[in-house]
Amino acid sequence: MDHCRKVEGVQICDKRAGLRYLSKEEYLAQQPEWCDQMAWDAMATVWVDPEWIEKSKTNRANRKTPKFKPHRGGSNSIATVRQKLSKKFGREVSAIEAWVHTHRGSNPEDTNTLNTEEATLCLERYKTKATELNGPNFDWMNSPVDSRALYECSCGRPHGKWETFNGMVDDSEAMAKIKRRSTSSTANKRRRQEEDDHERARLIKDARIAKEYAQRVLEWSSGQDSYNNTIKLILESVIQHTGMPLPVAIPHPPPPPPPPTYGVYHSADQSTVNVCGHVSINIADVS
């Protein structure tokens, strides 16, 4: 801006001035009084480097994409914003509340609608995941950032950055915690799978016992029919030859087979035995 005003005599805003690149001599000519000459020379050398200029253009283009989430905190860090807001409101302000404040939309009272659609969507995804992991009464606004919720709602850390709250999370600590949880989750899944396999094997055994018992009951029922027919023939023969009822006691028929002992499970129907709603077998497949 100083170059445009003093050298070119043009009044220009900082946004338009930021689109221009000068030569090293032009940068050196605008050295501020408060800056050391060697330091200013070093910065001017960087500013005219082709690689730096290309990176600057790339970053400028990135800031125009929907993924870019500009903030209103200026050069203030989230810690500084927290301090200022805490002093202003007379209460402790969380890091997340400070982040929301720096990304506030046209209505500062509306914490659900931020200054860009992307920022609003990212915050909504975090809120949903944090509530899912911590329960419906979780105070996401006044709690520390949940690194697990942030990781899952961001699908990891694309390009090494968090989708939301970037710079507010201790990356090494967060990733170590996520890794431990992932390892624990894998072990829990393996244990549940082993329990399910064991339960399924038990159910198959019970189904086989039930099938064998049904066969024994069928055989017993057939034996009952044969026994009754035999008794009937004996009685008819006695009456025919003696003309009077048989004076001796008729033997009792054999008792039915005792029921089998099953494992404990919750429910069963004609085709499926189900335990706790997640382990099932088809009885027709039991041999």
Short mmCIF file of C-alpha atoms in Angstrom, two decimals:
data_model
loop_
_atom_site.label_atom_id
_atom_site.label_comp_id
_atom_site.label_asym_id
_atom_site.label_seq_id
_atom_site.Cartn_x
_atom_site.Cartn_y
_atom_site.Cartn_z
CA MET A 1 0.00 0.00 0.00
CA ASP A 2 2.84 2.42 0.83
CA HIS A 3 4.42 1.76 -2.57
CA CYS A 4 1.15 2.47 -4.37
CA ARG A 5 0.49 5.69 -2.44
CA LYS A 6 4.03 7.11 -2.27
CA VAL A 7 5.56 5.87 -5.52
CA GLU A 8 2.63 5.46 -7.88
CA GLY A 9 0.39 8.04 -6.25
CA VAL A 10 -2.55 5.65 -6.25
CA GLN A 11 -5.02 5.24 -3.39
CA ILE A 12 -5.68 1.54 -3.00
CA CYS A 13 -7.22 -0.72 -0.37
CA ASP A 14 -5.20 -3.41 1.37
CA LYS A 15 -7.08 -6.26 -0.36
CA ARG A 16 -6.21 -4.98 -3.83
CA ALA A 17 -2.66 -4.15 -2.75
CA GLY A 18 -2.27 -7.71 -1.51
CA LEU A 19 -2.81 -9.01 -5.03
CA ARG A 20 0.35 -7.33 -6.30
CA TYR A 21 3.97 -8.50 -6.13
CA LEU A 22 6.86 -6.01 -6.20
CA SER A 23 10.54 -6.27 -7.04
CA LYS A 24 13.10 -6.60 -4.27
CA GLU A 25 14.18 -2.98 -4.74
CA GLU A 26 10.58 -1.80 -4.43
CA TYR A 27 10.13 -3.77 -1.22
CA LEU A 28 13.41 -2.43 0.23
CA ALA A 29 12.34 1.12 -0.54
CA GLN A 30 9.34 0.73 1.78
CA GLN A 31 11.26 -0.48 4.83
CA PRO A 32 9.40 0.50 8.04
CA GLU A 33 11.33 2.53 10.59
CA TRP A 34 10.74 -0.06 13.29
CA CYS A 35 12.20 -2.97 11.29
CA ASP A 36 15.90 -3.90 11.25
CA GLN A 37 17.48 -3.49 7.80
CA MET A 38 18.92 -7.03 7.68
CA ALA A 39 15.57 -8.53 8.70
CA TRP A 40 13.71 -6.48 6.08
CA ASP A 41 16.23 -7.47 3.42
CA ALA A 42 15.75 -11.16 4.34
CA MET A 43 11.98 -10.84 4.06
CA ALA A 44 12.22 -9.01 0.73
CA THR A 45 14.41 -11.83 -0.57
CA VAL A 46 11.72 -14.35 0.37
CA TRP A 47 8.89 -12.26 -1.13
CA VAL A 48 10.49 -12.21 -4.60
CA ASP A 49 11.37 -15.91 -4.59
CA PRO A 50 9.38 -17.67 -7.40
CA GLU A 51 8.52 -20.61 -5.13
CA TRP A 52 7.15 -18.29 -2.46
CA ILE A 53 5.12 -16.34 -5.02
CA GLU A 54 3.66 -19.58 -6.41
CA LYS A 55 2.75 -20.74 -2.90
CA SER A 56 1.18 -17.34 -2.19
CA LYS A 57 -0.99 -17.62 -5.31
CA THR A 58 -2.01 -21.17 -4.35
CA ASN A 59 -2.99 -20.10 -0.85
CA ARG A 60 -4.93 -17.14 -2.22
CA ALA A 61 -6.86 -19.49 -4.50
CA ASN A 62 -7.53 -21.83 -1.56
CA ARG A 63 -9.04 -18.97 0.41
CA LYS A 64 -11.64 -18.55 -2.33
CA THR A 65 -12.83 -22.16 -2.12
CA PRO A 66 -15.92 -23.22 -0.10
CA LYS A 67 -13.67 -25.24 2.23
CA PHE A 68 -11.99 -22.07 3.50
CA LYS A 69 -13.31 -20.93 6.88
CA PRO A 70 -12.23 -17.31 7.48
CA HIS A 71 -12.35 -16.00 11.04
CA ARG A 72 -12.85 -12.64 12.64
CA GLY A 73 -10.18 -12.95 15.26
CA GLY A 74 -7.53 -11.05 13.35
CA SER A 75 -4.05 -11.90 14.61
CA ASN A 76 -5.40 -12.94 18.01
CA SER A 77 -4.97 -16.56 19.00
CA ILE A 78 -7.88 -18.53 20.45
CA ALA A 79 -6.23 -18.18 23.88
CA THR A 80 -6.22 -14.38 23.51
CA VAL A 81 -9.81 -14.36 22.29
CA ARG A 82 -10.80 -16.46 25.33
CA GLN A 83 -9.13 -14.00 27.69
CA LYS A 84 -10.82 -11.00 26.09
CA LEU A 85 -14.25 -12.61 26.02
CA SER A 86 -13.91 -13.88 29.61
CA LYS A 87 -13.12 -10.33 30.73
CA LYS A 88 -16.00 -8.91 28.67
CA PHE A 89 -18.61 -11.43 29.85
CA GLY A 90 -17.31 -11.77 33.40
CA ARG A 91 -17.15 -15.56 33.17
CA GLU A 92 -14.91 -18.30 31.86
CA VAL A 93 -15.19 -18.73 28.09
CA SER A 94 -14.27 -22.10 26.59
CA ALA A 95 -11.99 -22.57 23.59
CA ILE A 96 -14.90 -23.82 21.48
CA GLU A 97 -17.03 -20.80 22.40
CA ALA A 98 -14.12 -18.54 21.44
CA TRP A 99 -13.78 -20.36 18.10
CA VAL A 100 -17.51 -19.99 17.43
CA HIS A 101 -17.24 -16.29 18.30
CA THR A 102 -14.44 -15.75 15.76
CA HIS A 103 -16.54 -17.51 13.09
CA ARG A 104 -19.86 -15.92 14.05
CA GLY A 105 -22.37 -15.06 11.37
CA SER A 106 -24.43 -11.93 10.87
CA ASN A 107 -26.38 -12.71 14.06
CA PRO A 108 -23.86 -13.09 16.93
CA GLU A 109 -26.56 -14.65 19.13
CA ASP A 110 -27.07 -17.53 16.68
CA THR A 111 -24.31 -20.03 17.46
CA ASN A 112 -25.70 -22.53 14.95
CA THR A 113 -25.18 -20.34 11.88
CA LEU A 114 -21.60 -19.21 11.29
CA ASN A 115 -20.02 -16.89 8.74
CA THR A 116 -19.73 -19.55 6.01
CA GLU A 117 -21.75 -22.59 5.06
CA GLU A 118 -18.66 -24.80 5.38
CA ALA A 119 -17.95 -23.62 8.95
CA THR A 120 -21.60 -24.20 9.88
CA LEU A 121 -21.58 -27.74 8.46
CA CYS A 122 -18.28 -28.63 10.14
CA LEU A 123 -19.52 -27.43 13.53
CA GLU A 124 -22.81 -29.30 13.10
CA ARG A 125 -20.95 -32.54 12.28
CA TYR A 126 -18.78 -32.14 15.37
CA LYS A 127 -21.80 -31.42 17.62
CA THR A 128 -23.64 -34.47 16.30
CA LYS A 129 -20.67 -36.82 16.77
CA ALA A 130 -19.72 -35.42 20.20
CA THR A 131 -23.30 -35.87 21.42
CA GLU A 132 -23.42 -39.37 19.96
CA LEU A 133 -20.24 -40.38 21.81
CA ASN A 134 -20.90 -38.59 25.11
CA GLY A 135 -24.67 -38.69 25.50
CA PRO A 136 -27.54 -36.27 24.79
CA ASN A 137 -26.73 -34.08 27.81
CA PHE A 138 -23.13 -33.44 26.73
CA ASP A 139 -22.29 -29.71 26.91
CA TRP A 140 -20.14 -29.54 23.78
CA MET A 141 -19.83 -25.75 23.88
CA ASN A 142 -18.24 -25.56 27.33
CA SER A 143 -16.28 -28.82 27.27
CA PRO A 144 -12.76 -29.39 25.92
CA VAL A 145 -12.56 -30.48 22.30
CA ASP A 146 -13.34 -34.20 22.05
CA SER A 147 -10.51 -35.41 19.81
CA ARG A 148 -12.27 -38.68 19.04
CA ALA A 149 -15.44 -36.90 17.90
CA LEU A 150 -13.34 -34.44 15.90
CA TYR A 151 -11.37 -37.25 14.27
CA GLU A 152 -14.46 -39.27 13.34
CA CYS A 153 -16.54 -36.35 12.04
CA SER A 154 -13.55 -35.15 9.98
CA CYS A 155 -12.78 -38.62 8.55
CA GLY A 156 -9.32 -38.36 10.05
CA ARG A 157 -6.99 -35.41 9.47
CA PRO A 158 -7.11 -34.57 5.75
CA HIS A 159 -3.83 -32.97 4.65
CA GLY A 160 -2.58 -33.11 8.24
CA LYS A 161 -5.16 -30.60 9.50
CA TRP A 162 -8.33 -30.88 11.52
CA GLU A 163 -11.52 -29.97 9.69
CA THR A 164 -12.62 -27.86 12.66
CA PHE A 165 -10.77 -26.30 15.63
CA ASN A 166 -7.42 -26.60 13.84
CA GLY A 167 -4.66 -25.44 16.18
CA MET A 168 -6.82 -25.94 19.28
CA VAL A 169 -5.90 -29.61 19.72
CA ASP A 170 -2.60 -31.12 20.85
CA ASP A 171 -2.04 -33.30 17.79
CA SER A 172 0.43 -35.76 19.32
CA GLU A 173 -1.68 -36.29 22.44
CA ALA A 174 -4.93 -36.51 20.46
CA MET A 175 -3.58 -39.01 17.93
CA ALA A 176 -2.07 -41.16 20.70
CA LYS A 177 -5.42 -41.20 22.51
CA ILE A 178 -7.28 -42.06 19.29
CA LYS A 179 -4.82 -44.85 18.57
CA ARG A 180 -5.31 -46.32 22.06
CA ARG A 181 -9.08 -46.17 21.65
CA SER A 182 -8.82 -47.77 18.23
CA THR A 183 -6.71 -50.62 19.63
CA SER A 184 -9.15 -51.09 22.51
CA SER A 185 -12.09 -51.00 20.11
CA THR A 186 -10.46 -53.67 17.93
CA ALA A 187 -9.88 -55.90 20.96
CA ASN A 188 -13.49 -55.42 22.06
CA LYS A 189 -14.76 -56.33 18.60
CA ARG A 190 -12.58 -59.46 18.59
CA ARG A 191 -13.86 -60.45 22.03
CA ARG A 192 -17.47 -59.90 20.99
CA GLN A 193 -16.89 -61.98 17.87
CA GLU A 194 -15.45 -64.82 19.96
CA GLU A 195 -18.44 -64.61 22.32
CA ASP A 196 -20.82 -64.67 19.35
CA ASP A 197 -19.05 -67.69 17.87
CA HIS A 198 -19.24 -69.51 21.20
CA GLU A 199 -22.92 -68.64 21.56
CA ARG A 200 -23.65 -69.77 18.02
CA ALA A 201 -21.93 -73.11 18.67
CA ARG A 202 -23.99 -73.56 21.83
CA LEU A 203 -27.20 -72.82 19.97
CA ILE A 204 -26.35 -75.30 17.25
CA LYS A 205 -25.77 -77.93 19.93
CA ASP A 206 -29.10 -77.09 21.61
CA ALA A 207 -30.90 -77.25 18.28
CA ARG A 208 -29.41 -80.67 17.59
CA ILE A 209 -30.52 -81.88 21.05
CA ALA A 210 -34.03 -80.56 20.38
CA LYS A 211 -34.16 -82.35 17.05
CA GLU A 212 -33.01 -85.63 18.61
CA TYR A 213 -35.57 -85.24 21.41
CA ALA A 214 -38.35 -84.64 18.90
CA GLN A 215 -37.34 -87.87 17.16
CA ARG A 216 -37.43 -89.80 20.46
CA VAL A 217 -40.90 -88.41 21.26
CA LEU A 218 -42.08 -89.49 17.82
CA GLU A 219 -40.72 -93.00 18.40
CA TRP A 220 -42.32 -93.11 21.86
CA SER A 221 -45.66 -92.02 20.40
CA SER A 222 -45.46 -94.82 17.82
CA GLY A 223 -44.65 -97.27 20.65
CA GLN A 224 -47.72 -96.08 22.53
CA ASP A 225 -49.94 -96.93 19.59
CA SER A 226 -48.40 -100.41 19.37
CA TYR A 227 -48.76 -100.94 23.13
CA ASN A 228 -52.41 -99.89 23.15
CA ASN A 229 -53.18 -102.20 20.22
CA THR A 230 -51.52 -105.14 22.01
CA ILE A 231 -53.48 -104.52 25.23
CA LYS A 232 -56.68 -104.29 23.23
CA LEU A 233 -56.03 -107.66 21.58
CA ILE A 234 -55.27 -109.29 24.97
CA LEU A 235 -58.47 -107.97 26.52
CA GLU A 236 -60.54 -109.09 23.57
CA SER A 237 -59.00 -112.58 23.78
CA VAL A 238 -59.63 -112.87 27.56
CA ILE A 239 -63.22 -111.75 27.24
CA GLN A 240 -63.77 -114.13 24.34
CA HIS A 241 -62.48 -117.19 26.21
CA THR A 242 -63.71 -116.45 29.74
CA GLY A 243 -66.62 -114.18 29.24
CA MET A 244 -65.40 -111.94 32.04
CA PRO A 245 -62.98 -109.04 32.48
CA LEU A 246 -59.32 -109.74 33.05
CA PRO A 247 -58.77 -110.07 36.84
CA VAL A 248 -55.12 -108.96 36.76
CA ALA A 249 -53.86 -105.36 36.73
CA ILE A 250 -52.91 -104.02 33.32
CA PRO A 251 -49.26 -102.86 33.22
CA HIS A 252 -48.67 -99.15 32.78
CA PRO A 253 -47.26 -98.01 29.44
CA PRO A 254 -43.65 -96.80 29.30
CA PRO A 255 -43.25 -93.09 30.24
CA PRO A 256 -42.31 -90.52 27.60
CA PRO A 257 -38.61 -89.64 27.23
CA PRO A 258 -37.40 -86.95 29.63
CA PRO A 259 -37.00 -83.47 28.11
CA PRO A 260 -33.46 -82.39 27.24
CA THR A 261 -31.47 -79.70 29.05
CA TYR A 262 -30.79 -76.59 26.97
CA GLY A 263 -28.59 -73.59 27.40
CA VAL A 264 -30.37 -70.38 28.42
CA TYR A 265 -31.46 -68.17 25.56
CA HIS A 266 -34.07 -65.51 25.14
CA SER A 267 -36.38 -66.51 22.31
CA ALA A 268 -36.92 -69.05 19.56
CA ASP A 269 -39.34 -69.57 16.70
CA GLN A 270 -39.88 -72.40 14.23
CA SER A 271 -36.98 -71.51 12.00
CA THR A 272 -34.56 -69.39 14.00
CA VAL A 273 -33.02 -69.46 17.48
CA ASN A 274 -31.98 -65.94 18.50
CA VAL A 275 -29.87 -64.81 21.47
CA CYS A 276 -29.68 -61.18 22.60
CA GLY A 277 -30.83 -60.05 19.19
CA HIS A 278 -27.57 -60.64 17.35
CA VAL A 279 -26.70 -64.37 17.20
CA SER A 280 -28.96 -66.60 15.13
CA ILE A 281 -28.89 -70.01 13.47
CA ASN A 282 -31.21 -71.81 11.13
CA ILE A 283 -32.51 -75.00 12.77
CA ALA A 284 -33.16 -76.56 9.38
CA ASP A 285 -29.41 -76.53 8.77
CA VAL A 286 -28.67 -78.52 11.93
CA SER A 287 -27.75 -82.08 11.03
#
